[in-house]
Amino acid sequence: MGSVERSKKKVQLWKKAVVHFSLCFVMGFFTGFAPTAKSSIFSSHISLSNKPQFSPQPTEMPHPAVTPLPGSNVNKATVVSDQTPVPVQRENQEEEVEREEEEEEEEEPKLAPRKLIIIITPTSTLVRYQKVFLRRLANTIKLVPPPLLWIVVEGQTDSNEVSEMLRKTGIMYRHLVSKENFTDIRAELDHQRNVALRHLEQHRLSGIVHFASLSNVYDLAFFDELRDIEGFGTWPMALLSPNKNKVIIEGPICDSSQVIGWHLKKMNNNNQTDARPPIHISSFAFNSSILWDPERWGRPSSVPHTSQNSIKFVKQVALEDETKLKGIPPEECSKIMLWQLKFPIEKESYDPLSNVASDGNSDEGDKSRR
């Protein structure tokens, strides 16, 4: 009995499987003959619903006709209207950007580059505490906006103190060494200045040259005035002597920025040959191109001038025609922006008021300190 029931169950399972397979076959057969219009309509409906709510307006511009591919149902008008606005908009945007850039360039002021200031500082082994005064001057020059070149000329020595100090200042500098030996401080300083000027001429360094002594004290606005000099410039300076308790003004007398006279420290009517030019070594500046491009300043290049004494040549050129000199500051040269102090030296008492070396008996203050 158990085997008969088991066989009946197997027959029923087979019958169910055959019926299920038959139903699936019939459904698949009729589905294959069914039309696909609903799916295409549905897809087109979806694509239409995703289109943007607006379309670019066509512009009346000549445009080459677009020929649709054979067999395609694309409308020509639609193709032209969809493609023409794009390049037009880009061209308009580019024109607007260019116009804005031109307006910004016109509004922005064109700033001229600042001129290079070349400061020449001679040193001497005869000067007491020269390293201290050199550091003080370096702290002043460090505050001047660039570009600035500091040329320091030193006598030949075994010490590297000056070189090490210059490296730590952060100032653009050139350190020159003079191999000549001098016993006269004035001759030594003039020689060192000429060494620096020959260096400028050899390397054709273009800038406004100023001789800064170790004893100079500056108003920082002074260096801004230097950059306005085209050829030659001059200014009044105060010479201070603490032992004599007086201040001497030396320099030009100006009408606006035109030099019309000079403050003279002293006049020697008896001996005109010894009369020094009425311009202090630190009270004038000049364009360095006068050294290596004299034709620019109306002088023939064949005239020798810098072989031995460049300072004498520059002073001669500056003083031969006062109209070349520009007085600074332009307000009638009435503002003092440079002071020169006196300090003692080791072997002789050096008086910056005379800019020459004198014997030790000429200054009682120096004599008493000895």
XYZ file of C-alpha atoms in Angstrom:
370
model
C 0.000 0.000 0.000
C 2.776 2.389 0.801
C 4.419 1.950 -2.580
C 1.136 2.643 -4.434
C 0.607 5.902 -2.581
C 4.194 6.925 -3.192
C 3.823 6.401 -6.946
C 0.583 8.403 -7.038
C 2.320 11.347 -5.416
C 5.112 11.292 -8.014
C 2.561 11.267 -10.849
C 0.810 14.300 -9.348
C 4.093 16.234 -9.068
C 4.874 15.540 -12.722
C 1.435 16.668 -13.774
C 1.842 19.950 -11.872
C 5.258 20.603 -13.451
C 3.956 19.919 -16.968
C 0.965 22.239 -16.448
C 3.224 25.010 -15.080
C 5.666 24.701 -17.975
C 2.813 24.763 -20.478
C 1.359 27.920 -19.026
C 4.742 29.683 -19.103
C 5.320 28.632 -22.711
C 1.907 29.900 -23.820
C 2.408 33.251 -22.047
C 5.808 33.729 -23.589
C 4.557 32.814 -27.028
C 1.730 35.377 -26.984
C 3.925 38.028 -25.395
C 6.345 37.798 -28.283
C 3.573 38.763 -30.718
C 2.381 41.708 -28.588
C 3.127 45.315 -30.058
C 5.789 47.525 -28.396
C 4.004 50.889 -28.900
C 3.406 51.384 -25.209
C 7.044 51.199 -24.338
C 8.050 53.678 -27.092
C 5.284 56.085 -26.107
C 6.327 55.785 -22.503
C 9.941 56.482 -23.290
C 9.054 59.492 -25.437
C 6.849 60.774 -22.681
C 9.725 60.546 -20.248
C 12.126 62.357 -22.578
C 9.605 65.140 -23.143
C 8.990 65.547 -19.451
C 12.737 65.983 -18.843
C 13.154 68.775 -21.371
C 13.811 72.286 -19.961
C 10.877 74.617 -19.666
C 12.556 77.241 -21.880
C 14.501 77.244 -25.112
C 16.986 79.846 -26.438
C 15.409 82.299 -28.816
C 16.740 82.237 -32.352
C 18.631 85.304 -33.554
C 18.489 86.692 -37.044
C 22.046 86.036 -38.118
C 23.308 84.404 -41.293
C 24.184 80.815 -40.574
C 25.113 78.020 -42.932
C 22.255 75.609 -43.570
C 22.528 72.363 -41.682
C 21.631 69.367 -43.853
C 20.177 66.483 -41.832
C 21.331 62.973 -42.417
C 19.222 60.918 -44.840
C 16.477 58.997 -43.104
C 16.421 61.272 -40.044
C 13.302 63.152 -38.979
C 15.149 66.139 -37.509
C 13.636 69.509 -38.327
C 16.065 71.930 -39.993
C 14.696 74.976 -38.222
C 15.108 73.250 -34.901
C 18.753 72.436 -35.619
C 19.600 76.008 -36.631
C 17.843 77.596 -33.668
C 19.509 75.225 -31.219
C 23.069 75.888 -32.459
C 23.256 79.601 -33.336
C 22.864 81.172 -29.834
C 25.907 79.390 -28.395
C 28.683 81.108 -30.385
C 26.890 84.449 -30.181
C 26.727 84.275 -26.392
C 30.405 83.308 -26.167
C 31.473 86.169 -28.401
C 29.446 88.630 -26.345
C 30.944 87.306 -23.123
C 34.481 87.575 -24.483
C 33.865 91.139 -25.626
C 32.477 92.079 -22.207
C 35.473 90.519 -20.435
C 37.923 92.367 -22.700
C 36.060 95.638 -22.176
C 36.151 95.183 -18.381
C 39.871 94.429 -18.455
C 40.562 97.548 -20.522
C 38.537 99.678 -18.115
C 40.434 98.242 -15.127
C 43.766 98.966 -16.813
C 42.702 102.541 -17.467
C 41.560 103.037 -13.888
C 44.741 101.588 -12.329
C 47.550 104.181 -12.276
C 50.731 103.043 -13.974
C 53.414 103.165 -11.271
C 56.936 103.933 -12.472
C 59.666 101.703 -11.010
C 61.699 103.280 -8.254
C 65.247 104.303 -9.107
C 68.217 102.532 -7.613
C 69.978 104.461 -4.858
C 73.732 103.838 -4.684
C 75.245 104.833 -1.338
C 79.041 104.981 -1.146
C 80.637 104.887 2.297
C 84.422 105.070 2.668
C 86.048 103.942 5.897
C 89.467 104.600 7.366
C 91.680 102.854 9.863
C 92.371 106.281 11.363
C 88.777 106.655 12.524
C 88.152 105.597 16.089
C 85.027 103.463 16.649
C 84.463 103.186 12.883
C 82.763 99.760 13.306
C 80.260 101.293 15.748
C 79.390 104.134 13.368
C 79.211 101.683 10.464
C 76.606 99.612 12.346
C 74.621 102.754 13.152
C 74.590 103.792 9.498
C 73.595 100.245 8.480
C 70.568 100.386 10.793
C 69.454 103.588 9.031
C 69.980 102.252 5.503
C 68.078 99.087 6.389
C 64.916 101.186 6.768
C 65.126 102.595 3.220
C 62.764 100.882 0.727
C 64.559 98.960 -2.046
C 66.137 99.071 -4.527
C 69.281 100.251 -2.784
C 72.944 99.286 -3.159
C 75.432 100.041 -0.405
C 79.081 100.172 -1.481
C 81.476 100.079 1.476
C 85.160 100.689 0.742
C 87.672 99.570 3.334
C 91.439 99.784 3.593
C 93.433 96.589 3.473
C 93.275 94.796 6.816
C 93.498 91.315 8.292
C 90.168 91.659 10.132
C 86.928 90.236 8.714
C 84.704 92.230 11.062
C 83.342 94.547 8.362
C 82.557 91.652 6.000
C 80.745 89.702 8.709
C 78.762 92.768 9.777
C 77.664 93.524 6.193
C 76.458 89.946 5.644
C 74.165 90.194 8.676
C 72.539 93.523 7.744
C 70.193 92.140 5.062
C 71.163 95.055 2.778
C 72.259 94.579 -0.826
C 75.915 95.603 -0.636
C 79.310 95.409 -2.289
C 82.444 95.364 -0.186
C 85.514 96.829 -1.879
C 89.053 96.805 -0.475
C 91.639 99.475 -1.193
C 95.248 98.297 -1.084
C 96.804 101.756 -0.795
C 98.281 102.963 2.489
C 97.751 106.562 3.601
C 98.716 108.754 6.509
C 96.357 111.584 5.494
C 92.711 110.736 6.202
C 91.356 113.128 3.578
C 93.511 111.563 0.853
C 92.500 108.076 1.961
C 88.763 108.808 1.909
C 88.963 110.512 -1.500
C 90.896 107.558 -2.886
C 88.281 105.117 -1.573
C 85.475 107.162 -3.128
C 87.280 107.058 -6.457
C 87.648 103.280 -6.130
C 83.878 103.016 -5.735
C 83.217 105.307 -8.724
C 85.555 103.281 -10.923
C 83.618 100.183 -9.864
C 80.380 101.849 -10.983
C 81.934 102.843 -14.291
C 83.389 99.398 -14.939
C 80.113 97.555 -14.229
C 77.860 100.317 -15.626
C 75.623 100.387 -12.576
C 72.792 102.843 -13.187
C 71.386 104.749 -10.222
C 71.562 107.907 -8.105
C 74.908 108.119 -6.273
C 75.248 109.627 -2.797
C 78.353 109.738 -0.593
C 77.361 108.846 2.964
C 79.977 109.453 5.614
C 80.023 107.426 8.810
C 79.072 110.519 10.796
C 75.916 111.321 8.780
C 72.448 111.351 10.366
C 69.424 111.159 8.050
C 65.760 111.899 7.857
C 64.285 108.873 6.040
C 62.313 111.177 3.722
C 65.678 112.252 2.337
C 66.025 108.994 0.380
C 62.625 109.486 -1.268
C 63.844 112.856 -2.509
C 66.971 111.229 -3.946
C 64.894 109.067 -6.276
C 63.393 112.194 -7.905
C 66.801 113.357 -9.163
C 67.327 113.053 -12.913
C 70.870 114.379 -13.357
C 72.301 116.302 -10.409
C 70.795 117.220 -7.062
C 71.938 119.167 -4.047
C 70.559 120.057 -0.616
C 71.537 121.952 2.530
C 73.094 120.045 5.406
C 73.839 120.915 9.013
C 77.390 120.469 10.273
C 77.456 119.920 14.028
C 80.458 120.377 16.281
C 79.688 119.674 19.949
C 82.899 121.234 21.260
C 82.360 124.496 19.393
C 78.664 124.634 20.367
C 77.516 125.825 16.970
C 75.768 124.599 13.854
C 76.886 125.543 10.374
C 74.538 125.262 7.382
C 76.268 124.435 4.140
C 74.591 123.932 0.775
C 72.473 125.681 -1.833
C 70.088 128.613 -1.694
C 67.077 127.864 -3.864
C 64.130 129.518 -5.511
C 61.680 126.622 -5.547
C 63.980 123.838 -6.800
C 66.338 126.113 -8.779
C 69.732 126.839 -7.225
C 70.441 130.576 -7.099
C 73.290 130.696 -4.551
C 75.256 128.934 -1.836
C 75.729 128.962 1.906
C 79.501 129.294 2.293
C 81.211 128.220 5.460
C 84.043 130.694 4.948
C 85.420 132.827 2.154
C 89.072 133.433 1.414
C 89.428 136.514 -0.743
C 93.197 136.630 -0.431
C 93.984 133.261 -1.951
C 91.465 132.201 -4.549
C 93.551 129.213 -5.671
C 92.889 127.443 -2.376
C 89.179 128.083 -2.474
C 87.300 124.790 -2.406
C 84.118 124.271 -4.431
C 81.056 125.460 -2.484
C 79.601 121.970 -2.344
C 80.173 119.405 0.403
C 80.943 115.809 -0.528
C 77.723 114.644 1.179
C 75.518 117.492 0.001
C 75.060 116.444 -3.628
C 74.023 113.409 -5.658
C 74.268 112.558 -9.336
C 73.201 110.038 -11.939
C 75.903 107.387 -12.287
C 75.555 107.348 -16.086
C 77.673 110.535 -16.197
C 80.640 108.233 -15.523
C 80.148 105.746 -18.360
C 77.779 107.587 -20.728
C 78.974 111.235 -20.864
C 77.391 111.853 -24.278
C 73.992 111.542 -22.630
C 74.855 114.682 -20.677
C 76.224 116.631 -23.621
C 79.909 115.882 -23.059
C 82.233 114.240 -25.610
C 83.235 110.703 -24.679
C 86.834 111.370 -25.757
C 87.454 113.682 -22.781
C 89.290 111.712 -20.039
C 87.628 112.158 -16.686
C 87.596 109.050 -14.489
C 91.139 107.781 -14.816
C 92.410 109.286 -11.569
C 89.946 111.618 -9.830
C 86.298 110.896 -10.584
C 85.060 113.052 -7.709
C 86.783 116.128 -9.091
C 85.223 115.503 -12.485
C 81.713 115.074 -11.072
C 81.993 118.244 -8.999
C 83.259 120.136 -12.029
C 80.352 118.966 -14.174
C 77.826 119.706 -11.430
C 79.103 123.222 -10.752
C 79.821 124.407 -14.284
C 76.119 125.007 -14.863
C 73.895 125.546 -11.825
C 70.793 125.083 -13.947
C 71.628 121.367 -14.046
C 71.327 121.157 -10.279
C 67.986 120.368 -8.684
C 67.564 121.627 -5.164
C 65.843 119.246 -2.754
C 63.524 119.317 -1.053
C 61.743 121.439 -3.699
C 60.274 123.832 -1.105
C 63.151 126.315 -1.577
C 65.645 123.874 -0.021
C 64.645 125.141 3.410
C 64.288 121.785 5.171
C 67.312 120.122 6.723
C 67.212 116.353 6.208
C 70.909 115.558 6.668
C 73.181 116.275 9.607
C 76.878 115.496 10.000
C 78.359 114.978 13.425
C 81.944 115.324 14.528
C 83.773 112.501 16.263
C 87.446 112.103 17.211
C 89.909 109.947 15.324
C 92.911 108.067 16.521
C 95.991 109.797 15.094
C 94.585 113.207 14.162
C 91.562 115.241 15.090
C 89.304 115.095 12.029
C 86.925 118.017 11.739
C 83.970 117.231 9.426
C 83.177 120.955 9.318
C 86.294 121.466 7.234
C 86.325 117.967 5.726
C 90.122 118.008 6.086
C 92.604 116.626 8.596
C 94.106 119.132 10.971
C 96.678 118.809 13.702
C 95.642 117.892 17.221
C 96.074 121.392 18.639
C 93.205 122.828 16.606
C 90.505 121.378 18.830
C 90.758 121.826 22.549
C 88.110 119.206 23.202
C 90.077 116.502 21.398
C 93.255 117.635 23.072
C 91.709 117.369 26.538
C 90.382 113.856 25.833
C 93.906 112.727 25.006
